XYZ file of C-alpha atoms in Angstrom:
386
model
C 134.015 80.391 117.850
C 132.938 80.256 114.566
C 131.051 82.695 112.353
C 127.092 82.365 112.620
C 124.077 82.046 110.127
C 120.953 82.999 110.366
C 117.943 82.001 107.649
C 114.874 82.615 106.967
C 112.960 79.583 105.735
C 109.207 79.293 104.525
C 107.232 76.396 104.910
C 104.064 76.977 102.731
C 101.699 74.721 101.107
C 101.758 74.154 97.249
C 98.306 74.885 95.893
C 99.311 73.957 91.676
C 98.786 70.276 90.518
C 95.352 69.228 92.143
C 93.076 69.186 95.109
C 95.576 67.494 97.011
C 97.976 70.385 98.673
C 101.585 69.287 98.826
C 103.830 71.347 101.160
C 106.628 73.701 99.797
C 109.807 75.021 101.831
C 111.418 78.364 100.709
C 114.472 79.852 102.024
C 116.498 82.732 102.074
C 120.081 82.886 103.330
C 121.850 85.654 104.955
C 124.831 85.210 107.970
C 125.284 82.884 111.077
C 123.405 81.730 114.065
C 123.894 79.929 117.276
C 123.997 76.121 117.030
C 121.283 73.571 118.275
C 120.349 69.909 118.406
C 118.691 68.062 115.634
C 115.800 65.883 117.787
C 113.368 64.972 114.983
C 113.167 62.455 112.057
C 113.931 63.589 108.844
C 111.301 63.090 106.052
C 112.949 65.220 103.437
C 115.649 67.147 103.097
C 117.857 69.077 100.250
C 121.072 70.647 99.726
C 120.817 74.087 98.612
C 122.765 75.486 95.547
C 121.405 79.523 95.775
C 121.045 81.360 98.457
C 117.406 82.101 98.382
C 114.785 79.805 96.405
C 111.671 77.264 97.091
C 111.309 73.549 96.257
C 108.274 71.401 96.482
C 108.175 68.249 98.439
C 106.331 64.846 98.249
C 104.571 65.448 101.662
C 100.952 66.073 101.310
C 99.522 68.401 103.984
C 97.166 67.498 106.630
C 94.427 69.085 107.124
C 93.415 67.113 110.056
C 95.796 69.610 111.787
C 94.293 72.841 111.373
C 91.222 70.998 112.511
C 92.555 70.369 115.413
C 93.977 73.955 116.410
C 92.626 76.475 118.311
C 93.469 79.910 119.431
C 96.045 78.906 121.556
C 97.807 76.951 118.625
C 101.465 78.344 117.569
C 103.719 75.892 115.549
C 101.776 72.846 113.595
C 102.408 70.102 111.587
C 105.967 70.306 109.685
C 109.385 71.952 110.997
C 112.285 73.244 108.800
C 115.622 73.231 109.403
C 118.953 74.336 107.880
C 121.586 72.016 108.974
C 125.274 71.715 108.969
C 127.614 69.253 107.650
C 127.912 67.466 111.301
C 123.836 67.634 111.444
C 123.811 70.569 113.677
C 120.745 72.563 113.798
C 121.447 76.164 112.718
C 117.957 77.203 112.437
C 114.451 76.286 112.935
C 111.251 77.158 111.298
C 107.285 75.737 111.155
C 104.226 76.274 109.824
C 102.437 78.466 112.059
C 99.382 79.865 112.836
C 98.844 83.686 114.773
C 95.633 83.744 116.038
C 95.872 86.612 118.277
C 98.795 88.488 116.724
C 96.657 91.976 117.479
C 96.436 91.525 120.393
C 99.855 89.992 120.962
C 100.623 93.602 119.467
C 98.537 95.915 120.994
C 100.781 97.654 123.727
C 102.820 98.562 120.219
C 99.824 98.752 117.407
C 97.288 100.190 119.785
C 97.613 103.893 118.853
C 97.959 102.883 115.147
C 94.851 104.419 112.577
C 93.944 100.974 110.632
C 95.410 102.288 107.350
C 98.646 102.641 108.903
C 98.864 98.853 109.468
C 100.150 96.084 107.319
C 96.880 93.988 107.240
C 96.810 90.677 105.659
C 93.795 89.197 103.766
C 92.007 87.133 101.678
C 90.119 87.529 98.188
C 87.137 86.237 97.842
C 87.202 85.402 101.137
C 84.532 82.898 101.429
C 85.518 80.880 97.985
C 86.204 77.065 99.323
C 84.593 73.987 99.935
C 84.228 72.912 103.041
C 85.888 68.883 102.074
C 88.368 68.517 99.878
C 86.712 65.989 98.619
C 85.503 67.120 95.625
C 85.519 66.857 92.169
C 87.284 69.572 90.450
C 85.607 70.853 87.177
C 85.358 74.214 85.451
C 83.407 75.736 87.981
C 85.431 74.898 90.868
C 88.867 76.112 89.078
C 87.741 79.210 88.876
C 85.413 80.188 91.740
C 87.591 78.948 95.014
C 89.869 80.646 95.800
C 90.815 79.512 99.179
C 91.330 75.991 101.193
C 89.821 76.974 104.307
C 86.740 78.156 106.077
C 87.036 81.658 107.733
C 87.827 80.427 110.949
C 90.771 78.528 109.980
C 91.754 81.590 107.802
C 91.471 83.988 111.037
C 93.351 81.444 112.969
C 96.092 81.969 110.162
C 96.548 85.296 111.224
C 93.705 86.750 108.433
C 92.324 90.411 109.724
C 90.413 91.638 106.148
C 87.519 89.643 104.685
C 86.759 90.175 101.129
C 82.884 89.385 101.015
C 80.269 89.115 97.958
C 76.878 88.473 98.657
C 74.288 86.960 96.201
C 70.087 87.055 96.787
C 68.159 84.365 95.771
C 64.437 85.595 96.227
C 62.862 81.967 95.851
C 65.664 80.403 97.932
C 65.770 79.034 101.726
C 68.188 81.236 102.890
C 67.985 84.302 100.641
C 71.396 85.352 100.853
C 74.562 83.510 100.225
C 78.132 84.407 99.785
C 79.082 84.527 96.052
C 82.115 84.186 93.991
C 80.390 86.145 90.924
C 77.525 84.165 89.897
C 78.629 81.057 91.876
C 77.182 80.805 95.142
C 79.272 78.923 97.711
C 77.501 79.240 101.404
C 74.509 80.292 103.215
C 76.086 84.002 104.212
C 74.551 83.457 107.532
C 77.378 80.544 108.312
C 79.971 83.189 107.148
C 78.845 85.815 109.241
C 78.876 83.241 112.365
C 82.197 82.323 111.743
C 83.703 85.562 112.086
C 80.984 86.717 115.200
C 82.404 83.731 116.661
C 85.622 84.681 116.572
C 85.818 88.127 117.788
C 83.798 86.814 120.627
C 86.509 84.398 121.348
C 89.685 86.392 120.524
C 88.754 90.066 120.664
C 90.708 90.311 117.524
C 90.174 93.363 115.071
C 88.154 91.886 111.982
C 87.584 93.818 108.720
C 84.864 92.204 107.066
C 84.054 94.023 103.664
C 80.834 93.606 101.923
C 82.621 94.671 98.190
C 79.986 93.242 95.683
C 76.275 91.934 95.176
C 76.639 89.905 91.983
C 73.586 88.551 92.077
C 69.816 89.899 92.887
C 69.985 93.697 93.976
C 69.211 95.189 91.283
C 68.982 98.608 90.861
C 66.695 98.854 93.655
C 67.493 99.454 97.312
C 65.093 97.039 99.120
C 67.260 94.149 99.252
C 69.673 96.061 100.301
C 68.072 97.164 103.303
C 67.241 93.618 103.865
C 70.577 92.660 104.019
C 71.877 95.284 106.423
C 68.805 94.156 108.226
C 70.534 90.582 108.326
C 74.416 91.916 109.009
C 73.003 93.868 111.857
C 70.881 90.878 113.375
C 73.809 88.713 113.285
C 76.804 90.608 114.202
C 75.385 93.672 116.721
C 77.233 92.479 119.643
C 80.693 92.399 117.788
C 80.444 95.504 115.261
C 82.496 98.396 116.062
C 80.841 101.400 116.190
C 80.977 103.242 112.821
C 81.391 106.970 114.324
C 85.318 105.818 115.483
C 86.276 106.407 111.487
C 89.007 105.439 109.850
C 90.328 108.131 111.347
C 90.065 106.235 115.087
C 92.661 104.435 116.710
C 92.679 100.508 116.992
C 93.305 101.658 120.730
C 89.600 103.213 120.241
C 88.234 100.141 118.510
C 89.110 97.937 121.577
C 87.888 100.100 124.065
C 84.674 99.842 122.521
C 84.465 95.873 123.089
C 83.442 95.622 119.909
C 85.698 94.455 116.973
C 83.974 93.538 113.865
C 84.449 96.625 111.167
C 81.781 96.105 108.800
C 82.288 97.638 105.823
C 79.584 98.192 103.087
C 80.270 99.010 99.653
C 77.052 101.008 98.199
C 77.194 104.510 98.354
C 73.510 104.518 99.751
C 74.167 102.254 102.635
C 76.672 104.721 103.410
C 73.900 107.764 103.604
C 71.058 105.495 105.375
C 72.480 103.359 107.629
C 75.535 105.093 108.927
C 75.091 104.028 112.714
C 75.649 100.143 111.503
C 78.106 99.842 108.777
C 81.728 101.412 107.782
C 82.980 103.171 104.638
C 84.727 100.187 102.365
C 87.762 99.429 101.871
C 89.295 101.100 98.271
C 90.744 97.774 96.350
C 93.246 98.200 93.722
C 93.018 95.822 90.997
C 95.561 95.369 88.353
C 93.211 92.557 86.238
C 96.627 90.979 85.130
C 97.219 87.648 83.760
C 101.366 87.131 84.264
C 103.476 87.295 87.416
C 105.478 90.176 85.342
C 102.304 92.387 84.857
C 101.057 91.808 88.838
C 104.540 93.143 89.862
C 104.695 96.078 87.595
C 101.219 96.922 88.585
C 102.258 96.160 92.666
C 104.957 98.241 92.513
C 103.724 101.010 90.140
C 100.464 101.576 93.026
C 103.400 101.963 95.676
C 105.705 103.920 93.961
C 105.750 107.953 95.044
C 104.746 109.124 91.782
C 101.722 107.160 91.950
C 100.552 106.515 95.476
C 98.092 108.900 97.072
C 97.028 109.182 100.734
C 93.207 107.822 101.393
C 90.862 108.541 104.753
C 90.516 104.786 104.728
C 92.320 101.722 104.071
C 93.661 100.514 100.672
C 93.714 97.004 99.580
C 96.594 95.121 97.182
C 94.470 92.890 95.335
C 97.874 90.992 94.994
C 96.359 88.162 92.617
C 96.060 87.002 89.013
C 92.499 87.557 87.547
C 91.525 85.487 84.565
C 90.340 87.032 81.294
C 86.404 85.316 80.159
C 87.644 83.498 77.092
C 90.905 82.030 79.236
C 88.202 80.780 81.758
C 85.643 79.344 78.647
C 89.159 77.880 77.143
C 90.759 76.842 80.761
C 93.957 78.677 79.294
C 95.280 79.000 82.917
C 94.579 75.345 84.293
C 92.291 76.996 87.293
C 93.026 79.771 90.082
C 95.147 77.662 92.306
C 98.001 77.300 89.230
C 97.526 80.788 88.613
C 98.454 81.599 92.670
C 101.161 79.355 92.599
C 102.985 81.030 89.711
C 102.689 84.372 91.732
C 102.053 83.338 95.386
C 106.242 82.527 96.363
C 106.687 85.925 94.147
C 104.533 87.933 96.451
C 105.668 86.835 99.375
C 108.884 87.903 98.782
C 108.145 91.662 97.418
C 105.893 92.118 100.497
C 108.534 91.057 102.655
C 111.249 93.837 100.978
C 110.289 96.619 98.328
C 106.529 96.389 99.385
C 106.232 95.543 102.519
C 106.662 99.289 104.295
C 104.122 100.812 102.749
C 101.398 97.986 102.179
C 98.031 98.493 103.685
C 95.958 95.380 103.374
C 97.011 92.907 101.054
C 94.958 90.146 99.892
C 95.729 87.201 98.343
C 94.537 83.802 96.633
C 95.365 80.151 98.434
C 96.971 82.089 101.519
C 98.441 79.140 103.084
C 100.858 79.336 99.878
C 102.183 82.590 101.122
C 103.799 83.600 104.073
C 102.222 86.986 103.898
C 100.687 87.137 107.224
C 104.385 86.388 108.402
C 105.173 89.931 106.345
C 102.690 91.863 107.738
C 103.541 91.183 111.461
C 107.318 91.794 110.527
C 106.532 95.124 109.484
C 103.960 95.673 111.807
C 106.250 96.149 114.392
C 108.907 98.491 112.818
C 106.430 100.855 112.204
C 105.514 104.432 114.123
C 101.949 105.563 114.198
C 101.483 108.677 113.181
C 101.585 111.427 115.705
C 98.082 113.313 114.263
């Protein structure tokens, strides 16, 4: 018999040139695997010359098919294969969606504390437009940050929502979700979406309330306004804040409740304890260049600088734009500035990174096969025995 190969191949979309995603396959190439039958039609196909690397294709994605999936939905869309010389199939991959990987998990991740996981995530969670439709300007290059709505992002295998909330006093609804001063959607539609799903899925949700760009003030009314709202819309999903960080997810699912909301303001932490969680601690590295995101990404994981937390800590594994390159459009938008790093990440968080990473959030998530990292890692790791 002859020696076998096994790959691993990426099938991602490619965020850079426009509005219009066009799909990207990576691969990496390691030994042999058993041999199968090549069954369907071939709409483009390349000869590799390295043994890892990533080419873009001429297919533009569909999103007609992650309208179409639900939570039963595995492989979609596009397959890739490496092939022989004699067109035998060595080894198969697809874009695919994990919409109940937790639970898929929990026999193994049950007794795990929530910053012991590998959870993937999205910045700026709530950053798209709901057509693509649209015509890109300024504004839009540099507040979306994502292609899909939250459902579709949860359906992707998305368990930490980064969430900024703007009030507009005069305004029919009063609060929105923000990407700085831009606002995007009425927050109440945001909030549904992910109610919705835990309902559904009884998936483990982190939904972080990180920054109020817009309307607070210095003043605590609106806050309690807001927490008036949160609690309103999501009291039959929100996990009860007395588990801790320090509870078990085993805990958080016995309590039928899934939804960790997270609140960052020091005095919703001291008045409202009962309804909302501790946040999540981001670490930002404000970097323009793939070379400074990876120095910074590996510098907050290395042992001389990483330091234990009571709750979890989030890779803000993204470029951030300086105010004049915005003004000046030095970077050509947020979706070039994810697909110079996106591939990059991807591939640190499945090596150096990936046994150590908390939550990691990225930009344009369907460019990275991060959520594909986290469950990888997910299950070689032991919960702690404390």
């Amino acid at each position: 018999m002859e020696s076998m190969m096994t790959t691993t191949t990426m099938v991602t979309e490619q965020p850079a040139v426009s509005t219009t995603p066009m799909i990207e396959v990576g691969w990496e190439y390691d030994h042999w695997d058993e041999y199968g039958e090549r069954k369907k039609p071939v709409l483009f196909s390349i000869q590799p010359m390295y043994v890892n690397g990533w080419t873009a294709t001429d297919i533009i994605y569909n999103r007609e098919w992650l309208d179409q999936a639900d939570i039963t939905t595995s492989c979609y869309g596009y397959y890739a294969y490496f092939i022989n010389a004699n067109g035998t199939i060595l080894s198969e991959h697809c874009m695919k969606l994990y919409p109940t990987w937790m639970n898929d998990l929990r026999s193994h991740v049950g007794q795990f504390r929530m910053r012991e996981l590998f959870i993937p995530g999205t910045h700026d969670s709530a950053s798209y437009k709901k057509s693509s439709n649209y015509q890109e300007n300024i504004v839009t290059k540099y507040s979306l940050t994502q292609d899909d709505d939250i459902r579709k992002q949860l359906l992707q295998g998305v368990r930490y929502i980064d969430l900024r909330v703007g009030y507009y006093k005069v305004s029919n609804p009063q609060f929105w979700a923000n990407h700085g001063i831009t606002r995007l959607h009425p927050l109440k539609q945001i909030l549904s979406q992910v109610r919705d799903y835990a309902l559904e899925t009884n998936e483990i949700i982190i939904l972080d309330v990180q920054e109020f760009p817009v309307g607070f003030g210095k003043q605590y009314d609106v806050h309690d306004k807001l927490i008036r709202l949160l609690n309103e819309t999501l009291h039959d999903v929100m996990a009860d804040p007395s588990i801790s960080w320090d509870g078990r997810l085993s805990e958080i699912w016995a309590g039928n409740k899934t939804v960790i909301l997270c609140y960052d303001h020091e005095y919703a932490i001291r008045s409202y304890p009962h309804v909302v969680w501790r946040s999540v601690e981001q670490k930002w590295g404000d970097v323009q260049s793939l070379e400074e995101l990876k120095s910074f990404l590996f510098k907050v994981h290395s042992p001389y600088y990483f330091r234990f937390s009571n709750r979890p800590v989030a890779d803000m594994a993204e470029l951030t734009p300086d105010p004049w390159g915005i003004i000046t459009d030095r970077y050509g938008g947020l979706r070039k500035m994810a697909d110079s790093v996106n591939r990059f990440v991807t591939k640190w968080y499945f090596k150096e990174l990936g046994p150590m990473a908390n939550v990691v959030a990225v930009d344009f998530i369907r460019g990275t096969n991060i959520i594909d990292a986290a469950i990888y890692w997910n299950q070689k790791r032991v919960p702690s025995g404390k």
